[in-house]
XYZ file of C-alpha atoms in Angstrom:
735
model
C 0.000 0.000 0.000
C 1.071 3.609 -0.340
C 2.891 5.159 2.573
C -0.031 6.280 4.685
C 1.629 7.024 7.981
C 3.259 10.310 7.013
C 5.442 11.645 9.779
C 5.214 15.189 11.038
C 7.706 17.604 9.522
C 10.998 17.084 11.322
C 12.102 19.884 13.561
C 15.385 20.672 11.847
C 18.361 20.047 14.087
C 19.967 23.462 13.777
C 22.347 23.416 16.701
C 25.115 25.823 17.388
C 28.260 25.875 19.298
C 31.199 27.830 20.487
C 32.745 31.291 20.184
C 36.102 32.962 19.604
C 37.192 34.623 22.795
C 38.656 37.963 23.727
C 40.093 39.220 26.976
C 37.404 41.890 27.337
C 34.249 39.761 27.253
C 34.913 36.031 27.424
C 32.041 33.553 27.536
C 31.583 31.979 30.946
C 32.392 28.564 29.478
C 35.844 29.799 28.476
C 36.487 31.434 31.838
C 35.642 28.153 33.594
C 38.422 26.283 31.786
C 41.005 27.569 34.269
C 39.343 25.441 36.939
C 38.969 22.295 34.818
C 41.357 19.717 33.420
C 40.508 18.379 29.979
C 41.038 14.671 29.244
C 44.287 14.067 27.404
C 44.162 11.098 25.066
C 47.261 8.939 25.106
C 49.342 9.119 21.951
C 49.925 5.735 20.358
C 51.548 6.639 17.013
C 50.461 4.618 14.008
C 52.323 5.230 10.756
C 50.182 4.839 7.632
C 51.757 4.788 4.180
C 49.655 5.197 1.038
C 51.029 5.821 -2.436
C 54.454 6.399 -0.873
C 53.085 9.137 1.375
C 53.428 8.724 5.135
C 51.119 10.117 7.792
C 50.980 9.473 11.538
C 47.760 8.970 13.439
C 48.337 9.274 17.192
C 44.759 8.466 18.128
C 43.862 5.558 15.848
C 43.615 3.350 18.940
C 40.223 4.913 19.731
C 38.805 2.737 16.933
C 37.852 -0.558 18.563
C 39.010 -3.498 16.425
C 35.708 -5.127 17.335
C 33.612 -2.194 16.111
C 31.048 -4.352 14.282
C 30.120 -6.042 17.542
C 30.094 -2.689 19.361
C 27.391 -1.481 16.966
C 25.147 -4.337 18.037
C 26.176 -4.338 21.706
C 27.930 -1.176 22.966
C 28.757 -2.926 26.264
C 31.608 -4.836 24.574
C 33.619 -1.655 23.910
C 37.222 -1.994 25.105
C 37.753 -0.762 28.638
C 40.436 1.842 27.818
C 38.311 3.387 25.061
C 35.221 3.451 27.268
C 37.210 5.055 30.074
C 38.399 7.812 27.762
C 34.957 8.490 26.287
C 33.376 8.583 29.737
C 36.030 11.096 30.802
C 35.064 13.255 27.822
C 31.399 13.058 28.823
C 32.271 14.115 32.382
C 34.415 16.991 31.104
C 31.619 18.215 28.862
C 29.170 18.126 31.757
C 31.558 20.000 34.055
C 32.362 22.596 31.379
C 28.685 23.341 30.751
C 27.238 22.802 34.221
C 26.491 26.532 34.501
C 24.080 26.154 31.559
C 21.697 23.770 33.338
C 19.158 26.483 34.079
C 19.309 27.918 30.563
C 18.932 24.475 29.036
C 15.811 23.855 31.099
C 14.417 27.187 29.912
C 15.207 26.371 26.285
C 13.673 22.918 26.627
C 10.445 24.339 28.034
C 10.348 27.003 25.299
C 10.733 24.424 22.540
C 8.278 22.059 24.150
C 5.816 24.924 24.525
C 5.855 25.420 20.737
C 4.848 21.797 20.109
C 1.242 20.665 20.220
C 1.857 17.624 22.358
C -1.297 15.773 21.317
C -0.527 16.369 17.639
C -2.402 14.414 14.960
C -1.523 14.128 11.284
C -4.138 14.721 8.616
C -5.755 11.307 7.945
C -4.983 9.681 4.593
C -7.705 7.596 2.946
C -6.883 4.081 1.754
C -9.846 1.867 0.911
C -12.228 1.542 3.879
C -9.969 3.391 6.336
C -8.353 6.729 7.046
C -4.850 6.182 8.443
C -3.052 8.696 10.641
C -0.377 9.181 13.284
C -0.900 10.975 16.570
C 0.863 11.664 19.854
C -0.580 11.713 23.335
C 0.053 14.545 25.780
C 3.507 13.937 27.241
C 4.193 10.989 24.945
C 7.583 10.482 23.330
C 6.611 8.117 20.522
C 3.898 8.058 17.834
C 0.637 6.144 17.928
C -0.371 4.637 14.586
C -4.138 4.478 14.168
C -7.039 4.404 11.711
C -10.776 5.027 11.506
C -13.468 4.450 8.922
C -14.426 8.128 8.726
C -14.210 11.356 10.668
C -15.903 10.943 14.033
C -15.805 7.154 13.902
C -14.202 5.017 16.587
C -10.417 4.921 16.508
C -8.542 1.658 16.100
C -4.989 1.791 17.455
C -2.584 -0.272 15.374
C 0.671 0.400 17.223
C 1.283 2.449 20.387
C 4.892 3.586 20.434
C 4.831 4.756 24.046
C 3.606 1.424 25.349
C 5.879 -0.611 23.083
C 8.943 1.375 24.202
C 8.529 0.614 27.890
C 11.684 -0.874 29.375
C 13.915 0.191 26.458
C 16.800 2.605 26.984
C 16.763 3.279 23.240
C 13.756 2.790 20.974
C 13.284 3.623 17.309
C 10.405 2.756 14.980
C 11.354 2.372 11.327
C 8.015 1.379 9.820
C 4.449 0.390 10.656
C 2.801 -0.807 7.454
C -0.717 -2.204 7.107
C -1.302 -5.097 4.732
C -3.391 -4.504 1.579
C -6.359 -6.353 3.135
C -6.015 -4.109 6.228
C -5.936 -7.113 8.583
C -2.241 -7.138 9.574
C 0.597 -4.791 10.333
C 4.311 -5.328 9.852
C 6.380 -3.188 12.192
C 10.131 -2.795 12.655
C 12.082 -1.700 15.734
C 15.659 -0.892 16.738
C 16.346 -1.011 20.482
C 20.094 -0.292 20.291
C 20.612 2.609 17.882
C 22.626 0.627 15.326
C 19.846 0.751 12.681
C 19.538 -3.029 12.577
C 15.757 -3.415 12.714
C 13.714 -6.441 13.759
C 10.486 -6.968 11.777
C 7.419 -8.492 13.467
C 3.870 -9.118 12.212
C 0.692 -8.557 14.223
C -2.988 -9.311 13.660
C -4.850 -6.020 14.043
C -8.155 -7.459 15.272
C -6.756 -9.873 17.869
C -3.379 -8.342 18.693
C -1.811 -11.754 18.141
C 1.872 -11.729 17.226
C 3.146 -14.069 14.534
C 5.892 -16.376 15.719
C 8.620 -15.220 13.362
C 11.041 -12.313 13.886
C 13.145 -11.126 10.959
C 16.444 -9.711 12.232
C 19.225 -7.554 10.742
C 16.908 -5.750 8.327
C 16.801 -2.140 7.170
C 13.270 -1.861 8.560
C 11.289 -1.471 5.344
C 8.501 -3.766 4.150
C 6.580 -4.039 0.867
C 3.515 -6.297 0.990
C 2.458 -8.638 -1.790
C -1.033 -7.930 -3.150
C -2.608 -10.945 -1.409
C -1.323 -9.901 2.062
C 0.195 -13.366 2.570
C 3.824 -12.367 2.140
C 6.131 -9.376 1.919
C 9.573 -8.300 0.760
C 12.374 -6.902 2.930
C 16.103 -6.118 2.853
C 18.776 -7.769 4.965
C 21.784 -5.784 6.191
C 25.061 -7.696 6.448
C 27.560 -7.580 9.331
C 29.049 -4.400 7.848
C 25.612 -2.705 7.868
C 25.351 -2.847 4.089
C 21.935 -3.587 2.567
C 22.886 -6.586 0.469
C 19.957 -8.947 -0.105
C 16.225 -8.725 -0.878
C 14.145 -11.551 0.585
C 10.567 -12.698 0.100
C 8.945 -13.855 3.348
C 5.765 -15.930 3.530
C 3.772 -15.340 6.717
C 3.918 -18.090 9.295
C 7.243 -19.519 8.088
C 10.744 -19.336 9.538
C 13.028 -16.679 8.068
C 15.508 -19.451 7.222
C 13.092 -20.585 4.496
C 12.739 -17.127 2.902
C 13.391 -16.917 -0.831
C 16.305 -14.820 -2.041
C 14.982 -12.336 -4.608
C 18.098 -10.296 -5.329
C 21.660 -10.041 -4.007
C 23.927 -7.116 -4.832
C 27.531 -8.150 -5.395
C 29.000 -4.650 -5.575
C 29.775 -3.210 -2.117
C 29.696 0.245 -3.679
C 25.933 0.022 -4.294
C 23.013 0.292 -1.891
C 19.695 -1.530 -2.083
C 16.271 -0.027 -1.461
C 12.676 -1.226 -1.778
C 9.558 0.613 -2.856
C 6.418 0.141 -4.855
C 4.938 1.995 -7.761
C 2.162 4.504 -7.103
C -0.216 2.154 -8.909
C 0.602 -0.503 -6.264
C 1.166 -2.937 -9.119
C 4.924 -3.456 -8.824
C 7.642 -3.906 -6.255
C 10.677 -1.786 -7.111
C 14.135 -3.042 -6.174
C 16.341 0.016 -6.441
C 20.132 -0.254 -6.628
C 22.308 2.836 -6.530
C 24.893 5.031 -4.850
C 23.732 8.543 -5.721
C 25.685 8.564 -8.975
C 24.733 5.336 -10.745
C 21.495 3.380 -10.408
C 19.490 0.431 -11.650
C 16.029 -0.971 -10.922
C 14.169 -4.268 -11.068
C 10.417 -4.783 -10.761
C 8.278 -7.665 -9.529
C 4.481 -7.801 -10.032
C 2.954 -7.646 -6.555
C 0.136 -9.959 -7.626
C 2.820 -12.509 -8.615
C 5.350 -12.242 -5.778
C 7.064 -15.495 -6.762
C 8.012 -14.062 -10.161
C 11.645 -13.388 -10.935
C 12.629 -9.708 -10.805
C 12.706 -8.009 -14.205
C 15.398 -5.481 -15.062
C 14.241 -2.075 -16.320
C 17.617 -1.095 -17.816
C 21.211 -2.092 -16.994
C 23.230 0.315 -14.876
C 25.436 2.776 -16.731
C 28.112 4.598 -14.754
C 27.130 8.167 -13.841
C 23.546 7.672 -14.992
C 20.578 7.648 -12.604
C 16.989 6.600 -13.051
C 13.985 5.813 -10.865
C 10.676 4.331 -11.886
C 6.930 4.793 -11.430
C 4.032 3.217 -13.282
C 0.703 4.017 -14.905
C -1.214 1.841 -17.336
C 0.903 0.399 -20.124
C 3.978 2.492 -19.311
C 6.697 2.977 -16.770
C 7.473 6.665 -16.219
C 11.171 7.117 -15.581
C 12.940 10.080 -13.998
C 16.502 10.106 -15.349
C 19.625 12.094 -16.204
C 20.496 9.811 -19.119
C 21.667 11.289 -22.430
C 23.370 14.254 -20.720
C 20.125 15.434 -19.104
C 22.052 16.975 -16.210
C 18.946 18.435 -14.544
C 16.871 15.345 -15.367
C 14.014 14.610 -17.690
C 11.055 12.225 -17.704
C 10.853 9.388 -20.211
C 8.365 6.605 -20.591
C 8.836 2.999 -21.616
C 6.368 0.181 -22.373
C 5.772 -2.177 -19.473
C 6.401 -5.257 -21.595
C 9.769 -3.998 -22.912
C 11.178 -1.165 -20.753
C 14.826 -1.248 -21.885
C 16.706 1.934 -22.771
C 16.199 1.374 -26.480
C 12.478 1.957 -25.918
C 12.736 5.086 -23.776
C 10.963 8.069 -25.289
C 11.046 11.590 -23.904
C 7.828 12.521 -22.138
C 9.208 15.738 -20.594
C 12.494 16.746 -22.263
C 15.481 18.077 -20.364
C 15.627 21.818 -19.723
C 18.865 23.206 -18.313
C 18.347 24.992 -14.990
C 15.033 23.272 -14.282
C 16.001 20.518 -11.870
C 13.360 17.783 -11.698
C 13.771 16.125 -8.298
C 11.049 13.491 -8.527
C 7.617 12.421 -9.750
C 4.451 10.668 -8.574
C 1.940 9.074 -10.933
C -1.840 8.965 -10.574
C -4.415 7.395 -12.860
C -5.061 10.618 -14.776
C -2.237 12.911 -13.629
C 1.502 13.032 -13.141
C 2.919 15.302 -10.427
C 6.527 16.389 -10.438
C 8.748 18.312 -8.028
C 11.205 20.710 -9.585
C 13.496 23.522 -8.537
C 15.105 26.573 -10.147
C 17.654 28.741 -8.325
C 16.752 27.144 -4.969
C 13.031 27.882 -5.483
C 10.848 24.724 -5.393
C 7.708 24.059 -7.442
C 5.039 21.385 -7.665
C 3.760 20.940 -11.220
C 0.600 19.030 -12.219
C 0.360 17.445 -15.684
C -2.178 15.308 -17.462
C -0.757 12.584 -19.672
C -1.145 14.754 -22.765
C 1.431 17.137 -21.269
C -0.933 19.969 -20.269
C 0.631 21.311 -17.063
C 0.216 23.939 -14.384
C 2.181 24.746 -11.213
C 0.720 25.168 -7.745
C 1.259 28.876 -7.081
C 3.287 30.089 -4.086
C 4.495 33.647 -3.433
C 7.354 33.897 -0.914
C 11.041 34.813 -0.958
C 12.051 31.477 0.585
C 9.871 28.519 1.392
C 9.645 24.736 1.424
C 7.168 22.448 -0.325
C 6.524 18.820 0.471
C 4.630 16.320 -1.672
C 2.679 13.802 0.390
C 0.946 12.110 -2.554
C -2.314 10.368 -1.701
C -3.450 7.066 -0.272
C -5.099 5.999 -3.525
C -4.076 5.929 -7.186
C -7.432 6.678 -8.819
C -8.097 10.177 -7.484
C -8.151 13.819 -8.522
C -6.588 14.904 -5.226
C -2.992 15.311 -4.137
C -1.723 16.435 -0.751
C 1.151 18.849 -0.275
C 2.648 20.962 2.484
C 3.848 24.548 2.470
C 5.982 26.362 5.032
C 8.586 29.083 5.227
C 11.211 29.956 7.842
C 8.692 32.329 9.451
C 5.412 30.561 8.594
C 4.320 27.291 10.260
C 3.584 24.331 8.038
C 0.227 24.152 6.288
C -1.209 20.976 4.771
C -3.373 21.314 1.659
C -5.440 18.931 -0.418
C -5.338 20.070 -4.037
C -7.744 19.034 -6.768
C -5.644 18.415 -9.865
C -8.636 18.846 -12.186
C -10.427 21.896 -10.759
C -7.404 23.499 -9.010
C -9.430 23.728 -5.818
C -7.218 24.018 -2.760
C -8.447 22.894 0.666
C -6.488 23.810 3.802
C -6.547 20.703 5.990
C -4.257 21.789 8.782
C -2.027 24.600 10.014
C 0.756 23.696 12.401
C -0.142 24.986 15.850
C 2.363 26.780 18.066
C 0.637 26.627 21.466
C 2.902 29.152 23.178
C 2.244 31.687 20.419
C 3.912 32.682 17.181
C 3.712 35.975 15.310
C 5.250 35.647 11.832
C 5.128 39.429 11.389
C 8.049 39.729 13.802
C 10.424 38.094 11.309
C 12.224 39.030 8.131
C 13.099 36.290 5.619
C 15.624 37.141 2.902
C 17.216 35.176 0.100
C 20.542 36.723 -0.813
C 22.997 35.691 -3.497
C 26.511 35.519 -2.082
C 29.337 35.941 -4.566
C 31.745 32.991 -4.608
C 35.422 33.632 -5.255
C 35.082 32.121 -8.752
C 32.062 34.297 -9.604
C 29.238 31.818 -8.930
C 26.227 33.023 -6.946
C 25.390 31.071 -3.781
C 21.781 31.221 -2.506
C 21.692 31.985 1.223
C 18.460 32.047 3.224
C 18.461 34.463 6.168
C 15.955 34.546 9.041
C 16.034 37.292 11.679
C 13.849 39.432 13.852
C 12.901 42.628 12.034
C 14.116 44.485 15.120
C 17.696 43.204 14.681
C 19.738 45.988 13.041
C 21.929 45.354 10.009
C 24.961 46.988 11.599
C 27.149 43.928 12.101
C 26.501 43.615 15.833
C 24.283 40.523 15.782
C 25.697 37.026 16.249
C 24.897 34.663 13.395
C 24.355 30.912 13.208
C 25.428 29.649 9.776
C 24.225 26.205 8.744
C 25.357 24.154 5.769
C 25.588 20.618 4.385
C 26.724 20.539 0.756
C 27.148 16.844 -0.054
C 25.468 13.994 -1.956
C 23.305 16.448 -3.913
C 21.118 16.892 -0.825
C 18.794 19.880 -0.750
C 18.157 21.627 2.578
C 14.620 23.070 2.419
C 13.922 26.538 3.781
C 11.418 25.202 6.281
C 9.812 26.297 9.548
C 11.525 25.140 12.723
C 9.999 25.669 16.135
C 13.354 24.923 17.758
C 15.479 27.499 15.914
C 13.147 30.234 17.157
C 14.800 29.937 20.572
C 17.934 31.300 18.917
C 16.326 33.829 16.590
C 14.024 35.215 19.302
C 17.145 36.103 21.310
C 18.536 38.260 18.512
C 20.603 35.628 16.706
C 20.502 35.749 12.899
C 20.064 32.320 11.322
C 21.294 31.554 7.794
C 21.423 28.495 5.550
C 24.077 28.511 2.823
C 22.970 26.473 -0.223
C 26.521 25.683 -1.287
C 27.906 23.529 -4.083
C 27.794 19.836 -3.354
C 24.066 20.211 -2.689
C 21.471 20.541 -5.435
C 19.771 23.858 -4.673
C 20.644 25.112 -8.155
C 20.388 21.764 -9.907
C 22.456 18.687 -10.558
C 25.457 20.639 -11.886
C 25.575 22.499 -8.562
C 26.125 19.107 -6.945
C 28.691 17.939 -9.504
C 30.697 21.120 -8.947
C 31.067 20.269 -5.248
C 32.336 16.679 -5.292
C 35.447 14.655 -6.153
C 38.190 16.984 -7.442
C 35.892 19.989 -6.943
C 34.996 19.256 -3.313
C 36.880 22.290 -2.039
C 34.198 24.470 -3.672
C 31.851 23.430 -0.848
C 34.191 24.772 1.813
C 35.085 28.012 0.066
C 31.404 28.609 -0.780
C 30.575 28.306 2.915
C 33.215 30.809 3.934
C 32.322 33.117 1.037
C 28.711 33.032 2.249
C 29.928 34.087 5.687
C 31.869 36.997 4.193
C 28.840 38.099 2.158
C 26.696 38.131 5.303
C 29.353 40.250 7.002
C 29.479 42.689 4.062
C 25.675 43.099 4.197
C 25.724 43.925 7.908
C 24.012 40.804 9.190
C 26.997 40.049 11.441
C 30.748 40.581 11.759
C 33.932 38.551 11.554
C 34.454 36.399 14.628
C 30.753 36.629 15.481
C 29.603 33.643 13.413
C 28.917 30.171 14.794
C 29.005 27.470 12.125
C 26.973 24.281 12.340
C 26.891 21.112 10.275
C 25.962 17.505 10.930
C 27.393 14.303 9.447
C 28.837 15.381 6.061
C 27.980 18.891 7.233
C 30.474 18.227 10.025
C 33.100 17.712 7.328
C 32.018 21.080 5.943
C 32.463 23.051 9.161
C 35.656 21.182 10.057
C 37.285 21.964 6.711
C 35.974 25.546 6.695
C 37.407 26.396 10.100
C 40.764 24.961 9.041
C 40.757 27.431 6.140
C 39.940 30.471 8.299
C 40.005 29.776 12.050
C 39.505 33.461 12.926
C 36.375 33.824 10.767
C 34.224 31.919 13.229
C 33.186 32.495 16.808
C 32.708 28.766 17.187
C 32.053 25.490 15.423
C 29.477 22.777 16.018
C 30.047 19.390 14.386
C 27.208 16.962 15.052
C 28.270 13.349 14.397
C 30.865 14.877 12.063
C 32.397 13.002 9.136
C 35.781 14.420 10.007
C 38.424 11.682 9.583
C 37.906 11.473 5.845
C 41.163 10.069 4.514
C 41.209 7.220 7.050
C 37.523 6.389 6.686
C 37.487 6.405 2.877
C 40.653 4.285 2.886
C 38.989 1.589 5.026
C 36.866 -0.598 2.767
C 35.566 -2.660 5.707
C 33.509 0.264 6.991
C 29.818 0.152 5.990
C 29.668 3.288 3.889
C 33.146 3.414 2.390
C 32.765 1.584 -0.979
C 29.532 3.426 -1.900
C 31.261 6.724 -1.073
C 34.104 6.451 -3.542
C 31.973 8.048 -6.276
C 31.416 11.021 -3.954
C 34.940 11.691 -2.706
C 37.289 9.526 -4.772
C 39.051 6.241 -4.048
C 42.286 6.884 -2.126
C 43.111 3.176 -2.081
C 43.566 2.790 -5.834
C 44.330 6.340 -6.996
C 47.184 8.548 -5.838
C 45.489 11.543 -7.456
C 42.253 10.934 -5.587
C 44.192 10.363 -2.382
C 45.593 13.835 -2.926
C 42.156 15.403 -3.322
C 40.954 14.044 -0.002
C 44.206 14.566 1.886
C 44.105 18.242 0.914
C 40.941 18.923 2.933
C 40.339 16.040 5.393
C 39.641 18.087 8.543
C 41.375 15.717 10.961
C 44.552 15.822 8.857
C 44.609 19.554 8.128
C 44.421 21.042 11.616
C 46.848 23.984 11.813
C 49.343 23.307 14.622
C 49.887 26.150 17.054
C 47.016 28.229 15.652
C 44.238 29.549 17.908
C 40.956 27.799 17.040
C 37.535 28.863 18.247
C 35.697 26.699 20.777
C 34.453 23.530 19.106
C 31.747 21.092 20.185
C 31.531 17.652 18.572
C 28.823 15.093 19.220
C 28.786 11.368 18.551
C 26.868 8.155 19.119
C 28.503 4.939 20.241
C 26.216 2.786 18.042
C 26.544 5.040 14.981
C 27.555 3.084 11.867
C 27.276 6.053 9.495
C 29.863 8.230 11.233
C 31.597 5.980 13.716
C 32.123 7.241 17.267
C 35.907 7.458 16.940
C 35.785 10.230 14.308
C 34.598 13.026 16.638
C 36.632 11.530 19.506
C 39.869 11.645 17.495
C 39.122 15.157 16.214
C 38.713 16.620 19.675
C 41.787 14.774 20.949
C 43.942 16.138 18.118
C 42.617 19.687 18.436
C 43.584 19.690 22.111
C 47.015 18.279 21.314
C 48.009 20.510 18.406
C 46.203 23.857 18.646
C 45.514 26.639 21.089
C 42.218 28.319 21.917
C 39.118 26.268 22.492
C 37.691 24.796 24.643
C 37.197 21.628 22.603
C 34.316 19.521 23.878
C 32.948 16.075 23.009
C 29.386 15.102 23.905
C 29.186 11.366 23.266
C 25.858 9.556 23.509
C 26.803 6.180 24.948
C 23.455 4.581 24.025
C 22.425 5.913 20.594
C 23.427 6.018 16.956
C 23.692 8.565 14.137
C 20.429 10.380 14.782
C 20.707 10.511 18.561
C 17.570 9.766 20.526
C 14.396 8.854 18.647
C 12.183 10.093 21.511
C 10.752 13.504 20.617
C 11.314 15.174 24.005
C 14.775 13.677 24.379
C 15.561 15.221 20.987
C 14.473 18.581 22.385
C 16.846 18.089 25.298
C 19.674 17.435 22.832
C 18.850 20.691 21.054
C 18.754 22.529 24.360
C 22.358 21.427 24.944
C 23.362 22.739 21.535
C 21.551 26.039 21.865
C 22.714 26.596 25.432
C 26.285 26.095 24.311
C 25.765 28.486 21.413
C 24.202 31.226 23.490
C 27.015 30.985 26.022
C 29.799 31.400 23.476
C 27.801 34.172 21.797
C 27.617 35.964 25.176
C 23.814 35.727 24.957
C 22.992 33.502 27.929
C 21.137 36.342 29.647
C 19.245 37.441 26.527
C 15.466 37.387 26.884
C 13.414 36.072 23.944
C 11.053 38.447 22.183
C 7.429 38.242 23.308
C 4.860 36.867 20.859
C 1.584 38.746 21.080
C -0.179 36.518 18.580
C -0.814 32.781 18.640
C -1.868 32.653 15.014
């Protein structure tokens, strides 16, 4: 069935961090360092030679040789590593103890902006409307359905009750069977993203005997509701095999549907909007391939759409006698839409349905019986476009300087309605149902901010920062209208810039705790992302990766020139590959920033991308280069790898790194080694590590625990910005 349990818009994790110091007005955190002793990691030099080039890693010992087992059971971590990490946790807590009161205030502010008993807009599928809701004070979602508005609710899965007794708890999927009698649900109780799949009878609550372990959490049901497909992750956390499971049988008897031999490719499962076909997607962000299986014939062998071609991407949907394919084949850099007959979908039969147009980046499509809906973007401005199958098209109109659109699709294929969301950095999310035939628009929901929110207090700008090579970088800026453009305001600068990811200019209830205290917030849509299309991404990867880092710093300089802030008054923030961004950027210009926040930062790039046993390394070679086989590509990465390009003896701003012990995406030792080396080789700081000893890449999955994590980030930021006593602006409207 279509994905009916649509999650609420994520509150963007826009943390902040530290601040450059001066003798006149030092943050309290910096002053406290005289009374504290930071942990000093033992140096155990390891010489590494690649392509005749030698480098020494003094802190490689922080990587447990048994890391695969640590992901599944963090208690087996070596004693000396655990002792060091626990010392870092204690040092962080001591260094920020004075922020306890502020963090509690921030937590209550952010919680006050959340409607605790939130309910999603129900999505119709057959005889039921499916939805997700939270209870007052609850941390986890409740998955439910009803026959119609006002009818009795039937709870399918209660996350709060199911989580009882678990230190960590994460729900990947709750998916009802096509006959609406069963649910398949998947849980991770460690944080390693190995999910166990169980099946439950909705009417009786009876659990099926089988448990499918080491999966990625996703399920696609066969049409008869008697079996489903899922993906197995191997011991290196790579999604390697697609299996077909028949209900009531042991997983050992499951049928292997597809196995991917290339460690550089990921597997994913989906189904066409028509619900006719399973899609087995294979890809790594640069090259892709897809197979289909008729869901009414789940025993059929998978059928290839078109063989993979290096540097060509395609994904598939279906309507009638054709597959509709979104692809960059034939030099369609910003993508086009082709169609191919169902009975012979190979490349030789692809015909353009919507030709390529340079600068119009088509990011995806959804088919309906009579309409095709596509998402596209020009110059960082998103659009939703409705077409009939004769090509007559119209966009859904939006009039804002910066905003975000989300396409939620619909629960059924044969419909005139599509659901989408609209929001901007100052405007809470609105959910609309849109009639594709009549263009009628029905507002179904506006995100409530219980403590009050007045969008008229804010100014949203989209500026174009000039890069050093002449390119224009879109930068979204959110501030209070009362904040003067005289360079006195502190600024939180966020960026990502990898994998072609697009960071939407969305509404965040959490970031308001910064902005309401006079902090300017900006998102730099740098190269390596896809804000300006696929070429924007290509110009920020491999040999051109340094463009991402210089774009980020050039964005900072543009904001300074326009009076939004001043040099040394900017806190940079990035998570995961965004941690690489802020780590490399501060190495280029340590005095540009007041502080740096790297959340689960991908920071030890040359070592990680040289280790082909790590889960994500082989698929990443098309993003960064392969330093194992190529001396030239080794040189690209070695030139910017943040851990290897720290400037000895130079004063760095305070830096906060976070990590998760069960994180397989960015392993715990990357932030740990970074902080250890900063302390050893540079001056300035302080350099702090906040390690979550019981979670993975995303931190806690509990919504209020996530708010507490943000409160730590924002408290740290406000301290180093000398804003811990700042009072937030009052909101006189709760609209």
